[in-house]
Short mmCIF file of C-alpha atoms and ligand atoms in Angstrom, two decimals:
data_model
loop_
_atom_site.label_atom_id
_atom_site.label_comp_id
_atom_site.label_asym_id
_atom_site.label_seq_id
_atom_site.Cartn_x
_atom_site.Cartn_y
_atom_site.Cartn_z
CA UNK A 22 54.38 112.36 83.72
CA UNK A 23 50.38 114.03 84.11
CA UNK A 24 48.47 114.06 81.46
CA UNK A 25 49.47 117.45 79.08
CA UNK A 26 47.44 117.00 76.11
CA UNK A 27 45.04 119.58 77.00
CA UNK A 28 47.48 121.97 77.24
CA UNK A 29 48.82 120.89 73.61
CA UNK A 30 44.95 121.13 72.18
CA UNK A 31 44.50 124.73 73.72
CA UNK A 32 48.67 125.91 72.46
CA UNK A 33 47.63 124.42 69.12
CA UNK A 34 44.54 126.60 68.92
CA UNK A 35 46.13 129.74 70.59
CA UNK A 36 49.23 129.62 67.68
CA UNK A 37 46.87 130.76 65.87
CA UNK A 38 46.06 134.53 67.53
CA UNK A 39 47.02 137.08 64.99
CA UNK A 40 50.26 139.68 66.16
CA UNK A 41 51.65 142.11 64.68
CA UNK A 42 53.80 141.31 61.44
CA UNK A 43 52.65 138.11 62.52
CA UNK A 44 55.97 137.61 65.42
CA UNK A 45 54.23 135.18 67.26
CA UNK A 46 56.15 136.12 70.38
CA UNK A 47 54.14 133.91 72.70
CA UNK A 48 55.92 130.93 74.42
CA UNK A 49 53.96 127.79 77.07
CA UNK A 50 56.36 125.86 79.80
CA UNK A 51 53.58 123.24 80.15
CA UNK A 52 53.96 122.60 84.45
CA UNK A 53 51.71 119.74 84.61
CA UNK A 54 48.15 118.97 83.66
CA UNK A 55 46.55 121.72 85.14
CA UNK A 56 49.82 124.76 85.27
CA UNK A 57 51.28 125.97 83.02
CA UNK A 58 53.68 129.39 82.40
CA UNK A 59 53.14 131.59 79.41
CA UNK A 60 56.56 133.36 78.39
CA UNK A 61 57.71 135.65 76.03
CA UNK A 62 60.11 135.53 73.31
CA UNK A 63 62.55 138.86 73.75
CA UNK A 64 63.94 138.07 70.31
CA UNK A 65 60.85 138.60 68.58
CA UNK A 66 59.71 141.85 70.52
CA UNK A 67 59.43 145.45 68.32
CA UNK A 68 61.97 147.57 69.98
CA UNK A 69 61.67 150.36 67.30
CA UNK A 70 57.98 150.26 66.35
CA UNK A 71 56.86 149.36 69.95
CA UNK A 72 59.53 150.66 72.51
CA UNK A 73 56.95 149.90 75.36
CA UNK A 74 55.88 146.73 74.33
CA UNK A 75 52.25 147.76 73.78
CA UNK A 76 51.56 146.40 71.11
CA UNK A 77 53.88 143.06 71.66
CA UNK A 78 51.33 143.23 75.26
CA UNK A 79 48.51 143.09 73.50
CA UNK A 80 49.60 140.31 71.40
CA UNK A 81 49.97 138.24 74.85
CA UNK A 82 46.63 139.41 75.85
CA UNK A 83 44.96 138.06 72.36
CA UNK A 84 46.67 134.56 72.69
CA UNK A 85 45.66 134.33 76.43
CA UNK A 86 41.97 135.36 75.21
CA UNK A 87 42.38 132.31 72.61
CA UNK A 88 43.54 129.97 74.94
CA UNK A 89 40.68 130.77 77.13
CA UNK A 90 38.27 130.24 74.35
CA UNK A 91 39.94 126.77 73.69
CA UNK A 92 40.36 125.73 77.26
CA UNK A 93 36.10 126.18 77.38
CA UNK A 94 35.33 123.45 75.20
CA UNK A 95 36.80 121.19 77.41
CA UNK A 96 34.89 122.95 80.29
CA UNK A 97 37.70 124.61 82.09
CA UNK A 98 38.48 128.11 82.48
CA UNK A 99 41.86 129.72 82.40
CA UNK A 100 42.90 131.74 85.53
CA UNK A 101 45.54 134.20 85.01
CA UNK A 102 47.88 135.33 87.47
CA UNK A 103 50.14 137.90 85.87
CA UNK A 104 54.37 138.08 86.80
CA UNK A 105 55.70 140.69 85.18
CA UNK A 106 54.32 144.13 83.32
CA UNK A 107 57.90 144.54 81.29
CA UNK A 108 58.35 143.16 78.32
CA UNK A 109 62.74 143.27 77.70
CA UNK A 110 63.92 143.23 74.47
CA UNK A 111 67.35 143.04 75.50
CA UNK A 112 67.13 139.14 77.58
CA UNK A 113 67.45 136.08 75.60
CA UNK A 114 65.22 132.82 75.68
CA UNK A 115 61.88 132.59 76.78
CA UNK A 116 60.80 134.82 79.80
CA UNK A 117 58.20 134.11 82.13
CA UNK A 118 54.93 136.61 82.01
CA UNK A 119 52.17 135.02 83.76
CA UNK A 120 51.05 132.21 85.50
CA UNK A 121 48.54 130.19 84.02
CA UNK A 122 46.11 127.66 85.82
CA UNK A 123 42.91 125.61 83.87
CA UNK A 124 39.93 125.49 86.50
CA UNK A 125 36.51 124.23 86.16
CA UNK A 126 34.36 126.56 84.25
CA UNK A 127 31.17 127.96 85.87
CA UNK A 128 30.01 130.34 82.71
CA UNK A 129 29.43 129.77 79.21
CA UNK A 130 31.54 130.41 76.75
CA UNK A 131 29.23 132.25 73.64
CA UNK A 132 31.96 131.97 71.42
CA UNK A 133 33.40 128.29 69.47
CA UNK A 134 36.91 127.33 69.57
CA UNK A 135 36.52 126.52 65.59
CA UNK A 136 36.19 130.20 65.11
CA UNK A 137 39.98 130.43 66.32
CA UNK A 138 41.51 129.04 63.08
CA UNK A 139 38.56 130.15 60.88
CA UNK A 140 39.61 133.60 61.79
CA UNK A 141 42.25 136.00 59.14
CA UNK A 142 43.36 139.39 58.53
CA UNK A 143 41.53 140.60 54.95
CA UNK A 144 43.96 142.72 52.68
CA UNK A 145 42.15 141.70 49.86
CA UNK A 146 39.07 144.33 48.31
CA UNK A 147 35.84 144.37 50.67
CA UNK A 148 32.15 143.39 48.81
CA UNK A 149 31.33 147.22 48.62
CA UNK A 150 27.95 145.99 48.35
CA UNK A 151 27.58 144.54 51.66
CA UNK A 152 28.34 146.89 54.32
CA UNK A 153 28.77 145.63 58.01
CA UNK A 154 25.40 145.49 59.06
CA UNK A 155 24.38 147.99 61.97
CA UNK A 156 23.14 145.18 64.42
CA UNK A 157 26.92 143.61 64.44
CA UNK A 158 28.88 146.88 64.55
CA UNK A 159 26.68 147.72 67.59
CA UNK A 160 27.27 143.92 69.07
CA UNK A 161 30.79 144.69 68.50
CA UNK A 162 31.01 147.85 70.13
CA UNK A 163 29.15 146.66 73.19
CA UNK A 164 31.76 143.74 73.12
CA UNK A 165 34.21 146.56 73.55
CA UNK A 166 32.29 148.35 75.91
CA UNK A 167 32.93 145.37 78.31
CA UNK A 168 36.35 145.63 78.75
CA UNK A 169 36.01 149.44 78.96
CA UNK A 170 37.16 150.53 75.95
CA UNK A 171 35.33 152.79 73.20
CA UNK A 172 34.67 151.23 69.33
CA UNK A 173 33.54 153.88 67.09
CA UNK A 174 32.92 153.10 63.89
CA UNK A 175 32.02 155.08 60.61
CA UNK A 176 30.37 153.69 57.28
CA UNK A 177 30.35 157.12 55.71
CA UNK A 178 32.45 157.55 52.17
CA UNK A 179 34.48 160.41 53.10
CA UNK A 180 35.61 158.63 56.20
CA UNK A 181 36.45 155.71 55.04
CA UNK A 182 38.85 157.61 51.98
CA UNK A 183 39.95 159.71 54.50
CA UNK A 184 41.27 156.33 56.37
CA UNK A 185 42.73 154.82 53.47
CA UNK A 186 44.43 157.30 52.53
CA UNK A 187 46.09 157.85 56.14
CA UNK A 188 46.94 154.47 55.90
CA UNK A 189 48.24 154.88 52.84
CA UNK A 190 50.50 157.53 53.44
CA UNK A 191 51.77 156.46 56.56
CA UNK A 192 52.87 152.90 54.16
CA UNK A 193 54.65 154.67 51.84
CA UNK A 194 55.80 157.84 52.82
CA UNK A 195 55.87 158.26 56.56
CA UNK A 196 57.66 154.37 56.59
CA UNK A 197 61.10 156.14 54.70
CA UNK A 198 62.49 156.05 58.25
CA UNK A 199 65.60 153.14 57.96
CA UNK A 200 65.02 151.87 61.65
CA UNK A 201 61.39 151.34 60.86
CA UNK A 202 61.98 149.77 57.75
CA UNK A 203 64.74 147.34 58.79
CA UNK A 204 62.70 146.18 62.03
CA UNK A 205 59.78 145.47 59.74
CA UNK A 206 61.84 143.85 56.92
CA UNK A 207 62.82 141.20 59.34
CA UNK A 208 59.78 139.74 58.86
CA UNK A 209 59.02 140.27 55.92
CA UNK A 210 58.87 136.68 53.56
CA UNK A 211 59.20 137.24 49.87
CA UNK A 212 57.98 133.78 48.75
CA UNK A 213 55.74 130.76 49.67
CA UNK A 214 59.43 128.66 50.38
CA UNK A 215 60.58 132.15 52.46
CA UNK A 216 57.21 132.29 54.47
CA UNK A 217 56.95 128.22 54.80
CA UNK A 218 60.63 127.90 56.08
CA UNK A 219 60.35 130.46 58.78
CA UNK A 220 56.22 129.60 59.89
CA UNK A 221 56.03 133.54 60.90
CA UNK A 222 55.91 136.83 59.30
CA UNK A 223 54.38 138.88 56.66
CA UNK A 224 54.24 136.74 53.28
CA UNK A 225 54.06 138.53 50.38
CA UNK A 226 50.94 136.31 49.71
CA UNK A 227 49.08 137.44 52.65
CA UNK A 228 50.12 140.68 51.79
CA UNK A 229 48.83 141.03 48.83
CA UNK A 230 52.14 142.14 47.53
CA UNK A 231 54.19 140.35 44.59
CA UNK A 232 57.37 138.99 46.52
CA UNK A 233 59.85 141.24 44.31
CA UNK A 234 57.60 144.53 45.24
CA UNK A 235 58.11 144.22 48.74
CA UNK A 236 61.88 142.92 48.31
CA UNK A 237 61.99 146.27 46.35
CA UNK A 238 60.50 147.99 48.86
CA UNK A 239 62.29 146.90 51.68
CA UNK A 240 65.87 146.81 50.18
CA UNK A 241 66.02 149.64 47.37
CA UNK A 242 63.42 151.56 49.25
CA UNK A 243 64.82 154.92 47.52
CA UNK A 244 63.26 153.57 44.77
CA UNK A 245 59.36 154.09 45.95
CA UNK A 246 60.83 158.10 46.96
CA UNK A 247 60.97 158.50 42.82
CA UNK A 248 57.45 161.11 42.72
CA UNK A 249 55.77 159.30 39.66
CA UNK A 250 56.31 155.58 40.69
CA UNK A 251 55.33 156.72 44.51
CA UNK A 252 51.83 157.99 43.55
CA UNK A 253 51.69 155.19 41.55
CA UNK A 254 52.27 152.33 44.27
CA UNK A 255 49.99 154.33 46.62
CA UNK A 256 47.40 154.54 43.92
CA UNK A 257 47.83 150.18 43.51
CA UNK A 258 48.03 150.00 47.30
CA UNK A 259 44.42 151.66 47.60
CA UNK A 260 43.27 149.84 44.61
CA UNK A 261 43.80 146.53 46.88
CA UNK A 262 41.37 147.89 49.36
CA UNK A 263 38.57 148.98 46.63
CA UNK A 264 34.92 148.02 48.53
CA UNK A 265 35.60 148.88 51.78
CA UNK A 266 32.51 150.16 53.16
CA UNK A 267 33.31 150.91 57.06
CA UNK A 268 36.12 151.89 59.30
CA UNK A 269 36.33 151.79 62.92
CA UNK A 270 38.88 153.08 65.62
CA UNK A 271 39.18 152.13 69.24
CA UNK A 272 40.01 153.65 72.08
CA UNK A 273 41.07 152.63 75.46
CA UNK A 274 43.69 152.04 78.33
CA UNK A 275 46.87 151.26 76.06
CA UNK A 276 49.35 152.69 78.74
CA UNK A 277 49.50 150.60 81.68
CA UNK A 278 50.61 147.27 81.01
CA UNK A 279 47.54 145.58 82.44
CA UNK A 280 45.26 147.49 80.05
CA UNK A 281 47.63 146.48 76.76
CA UNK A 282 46.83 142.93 77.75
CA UNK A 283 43.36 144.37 78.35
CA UNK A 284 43.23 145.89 75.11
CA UNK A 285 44.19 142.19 73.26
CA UNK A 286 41.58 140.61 75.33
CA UNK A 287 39.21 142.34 74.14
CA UNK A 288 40.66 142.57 70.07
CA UNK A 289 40.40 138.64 70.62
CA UNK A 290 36.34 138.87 71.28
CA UNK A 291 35.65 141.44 68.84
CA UNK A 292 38.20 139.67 66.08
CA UNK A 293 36.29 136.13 66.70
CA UNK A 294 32.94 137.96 66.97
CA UNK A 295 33.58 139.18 63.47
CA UNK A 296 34.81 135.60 62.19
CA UNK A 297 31.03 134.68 63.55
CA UNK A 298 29.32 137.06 61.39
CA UNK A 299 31.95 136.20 58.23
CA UNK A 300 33.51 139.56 58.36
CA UNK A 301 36.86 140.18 58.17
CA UNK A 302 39.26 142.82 59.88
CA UNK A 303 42.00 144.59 58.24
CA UNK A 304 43.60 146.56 61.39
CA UNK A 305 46.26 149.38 60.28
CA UNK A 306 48.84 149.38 63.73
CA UNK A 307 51.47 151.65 61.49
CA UNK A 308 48.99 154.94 61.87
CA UNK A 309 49.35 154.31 65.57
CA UNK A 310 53.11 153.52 65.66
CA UNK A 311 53.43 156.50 64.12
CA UNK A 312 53.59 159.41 66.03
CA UNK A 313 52.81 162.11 63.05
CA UNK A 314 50.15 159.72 61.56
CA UNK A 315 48.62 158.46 65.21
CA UNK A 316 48.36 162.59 65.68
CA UNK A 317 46.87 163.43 62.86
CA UNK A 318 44.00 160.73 63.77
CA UNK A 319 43.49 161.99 67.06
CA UNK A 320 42.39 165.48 65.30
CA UNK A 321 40.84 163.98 62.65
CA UNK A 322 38.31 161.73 64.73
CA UNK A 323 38.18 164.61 68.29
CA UNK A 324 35.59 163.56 70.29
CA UNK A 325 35.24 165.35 73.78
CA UNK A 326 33.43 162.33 75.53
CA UNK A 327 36.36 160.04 74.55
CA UNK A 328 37.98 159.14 77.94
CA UNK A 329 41.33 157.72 76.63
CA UNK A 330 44.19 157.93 73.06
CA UNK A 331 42.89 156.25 70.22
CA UNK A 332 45.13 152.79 69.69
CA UNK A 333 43.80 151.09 66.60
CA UNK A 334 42.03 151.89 63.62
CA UNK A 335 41.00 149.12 61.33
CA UNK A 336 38.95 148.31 58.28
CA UNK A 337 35.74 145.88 57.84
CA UNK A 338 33.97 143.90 55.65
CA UNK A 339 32.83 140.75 53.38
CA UNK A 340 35.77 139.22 51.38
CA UNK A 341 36.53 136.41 49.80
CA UNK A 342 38.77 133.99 51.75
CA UNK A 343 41.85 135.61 52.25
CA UNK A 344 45.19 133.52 52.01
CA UNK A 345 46.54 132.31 55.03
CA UNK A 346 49.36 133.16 57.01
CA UNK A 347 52.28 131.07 58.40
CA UNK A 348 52.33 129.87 61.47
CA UNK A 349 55.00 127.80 63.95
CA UNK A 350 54.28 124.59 64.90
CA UNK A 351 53.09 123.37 68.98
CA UNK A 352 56.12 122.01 69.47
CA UNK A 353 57.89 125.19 68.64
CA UNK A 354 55.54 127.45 71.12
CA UNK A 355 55.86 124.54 73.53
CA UNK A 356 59.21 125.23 76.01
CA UNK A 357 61.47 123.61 78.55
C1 FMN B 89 47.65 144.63 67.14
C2 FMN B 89 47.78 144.23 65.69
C3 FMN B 89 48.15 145.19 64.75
C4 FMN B 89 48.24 144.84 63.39
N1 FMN B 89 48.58 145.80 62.45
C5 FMN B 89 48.59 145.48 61.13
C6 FMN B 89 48.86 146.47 60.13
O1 FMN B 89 49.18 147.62 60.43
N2 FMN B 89 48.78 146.12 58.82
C7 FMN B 89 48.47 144.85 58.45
O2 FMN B 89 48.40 144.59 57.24
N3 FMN B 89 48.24 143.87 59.37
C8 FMN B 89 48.27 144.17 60.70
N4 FMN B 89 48.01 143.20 61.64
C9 FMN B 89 47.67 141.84 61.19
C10 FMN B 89 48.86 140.89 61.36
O3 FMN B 89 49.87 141.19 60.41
C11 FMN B 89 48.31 139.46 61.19
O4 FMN B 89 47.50 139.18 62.28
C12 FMN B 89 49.40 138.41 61.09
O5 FMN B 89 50.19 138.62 59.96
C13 FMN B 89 48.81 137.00 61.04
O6 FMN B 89 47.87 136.89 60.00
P1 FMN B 89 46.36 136.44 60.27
O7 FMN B 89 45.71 137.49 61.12
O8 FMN B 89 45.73 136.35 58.91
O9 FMN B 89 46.39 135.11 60.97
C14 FMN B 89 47.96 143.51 63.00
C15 FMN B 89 47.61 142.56 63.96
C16 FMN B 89 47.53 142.90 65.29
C17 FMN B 89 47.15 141.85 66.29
#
């Protein structure tokens, strides 16, 4: 039996790369010390939300930029040989999606593998007082730059509203669509014991949501369709995001598979980056999954030297701590 507890340092570092409602869809068949297989979970894929597995793509791509960042401090490098583009929703058990191999590492690695857990998505209000400064917004757009894709960002007041209130809208009235709602409600966790027993998915904690809200919103959705209580969520909803001082939206290759996993690699720098400078990201992935929202972006923010779709807008800023969100354990990631 070779030696595999590299392998379990790096898995235990890269279970902790954010995904969407928080699926953790990323599997390792550990080979031997050097080889190992990273695999997807079909179970835990977005069918409705993400029919072409963009977004599930991208989640590979952020745990594989983890992994790499772990696999530096022990010197090595991870080489990535890539064996398959489809993500299927429709296989079961764990399917093979690239090849992985640690080699000796010949550059430095700028970034610290302690920045990996230190990192967390930020729902809670931004210091409005302390804007992103200038000098990291233009560190993280050059980050971007690197992988060839575009980060614009905006620290204007009528831009930022003007995101919120997308965002906003998308949550609570675009989101009335059943299919949507159910896919996302199967990850939803309405209490600490919910969230702890399952080690995945969007806790009401980390949400920012009190448990019997989102049960409410989830199950008796018709509910938030009543016109007084609706502005009146929407109005609490923005009230959770009071502070927030800059907005930025990327653009990119997010249609071949090789640039979703691209597009994560790069989300993993900027993400970590961020963690670096103590500010947090709050990305909203709804406006893009939805076509009428994701449209009316594209107008909104028209910019003829853009070379490909928009595919994520996000907020920025200084919070406090935000709670943390459930996560499986390395021996559940790790796979026969
Ligand atoms: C591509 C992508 C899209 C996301 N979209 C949203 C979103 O629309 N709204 C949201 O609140 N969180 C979003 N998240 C954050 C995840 O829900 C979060 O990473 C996950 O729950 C784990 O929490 P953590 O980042 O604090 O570790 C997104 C994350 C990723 C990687």
């Amino acid at each position: 039996m070779s030696d595999l507890s590299i392998w379990t340092d790096i898995v235990d570092h890269a279970r902790w790369a954010p995904t969407p409602h928080n699926t953790q869809h990323a599997r390792f068949r550990l080979l031997d010390s050097r080889r190992a297989v990273l695999c997807y979970e079909p179970s835990r894929l977005l069918p409705v939300e993400d029919p072409r597995g963009q977004f599930m793509a991208c989640g590979l791509g952020i745990v594989l930029e983890m992994a790499a960042v772990a696999a530096a401090h022990h010197d090595l490098d991870l080489e990535v040989r890539y064996l398959t583009g489809t993500l299927d929703h429709t296989l079961s058990g764990p399917q093979p999606y690239a090849e992985l191999t640690l080699v000796p590492r010949t550059k430095p690695e700028p970034l610290s593998r302690e920045l990996i857990k230190q990192r967390r998505t930020s729902r809670l209000p931004y210091d409005g007082d302390r804007p992103v400064s200038p000098t990291v917004l233009a560190e993280l757009a050059a980050i971007a730059e690197g992988f060839e894709h575009q980060l614009e960002f905006s620290s204007d007041r009528k831009e930022v509203d003007w995101v919120l209130g997308l965002n906003a809208d998308t949550m609570f009235y675009d989101l009335r669509d059943d299919r949507t709602r159910a896919e996302i409600g199967m990850w939803a966790r309405y209490s600490m014991k919910h969230a702890r027993k399952h080690g995945d998915g969007l806790a009401a904690h980390a949400m920012m949501f009190p448990g019997f809200l989102m049960w409410l919103f989830f199950n008796k959705n018709w509910i938030f369709q009543i016109p007084g209580l609706s502005h009146l969520c929407r109005a609490l909803y923005l009230r959770s995001m009071r502070g927030t001082g800059t907005v930025a939206w990327i653009s990119g290759d997010f249609q071949t598979p090789a640039g979703c996993v691209n597009a994560g690699r790069m989300l993993a720098r900027v993400w970590l980056t961020m963690t670096r400078h103590g500010v947090y990201l709050h990305p909203f992935g709804s406006v893009i999954t939805n076509e009428r929202s994701h449209k009316t972006m594209e107008e909104h923010f028209a910019n003829s030297q853009r070379k490909h779709p928009l595919w994520l807008l996000v907020r920025l800023g200084h919070s406090n701590v935000p709670p943390q969100a459930m996560r499986l354990s390395v021996d559940d990631l790790i796979v026969s």
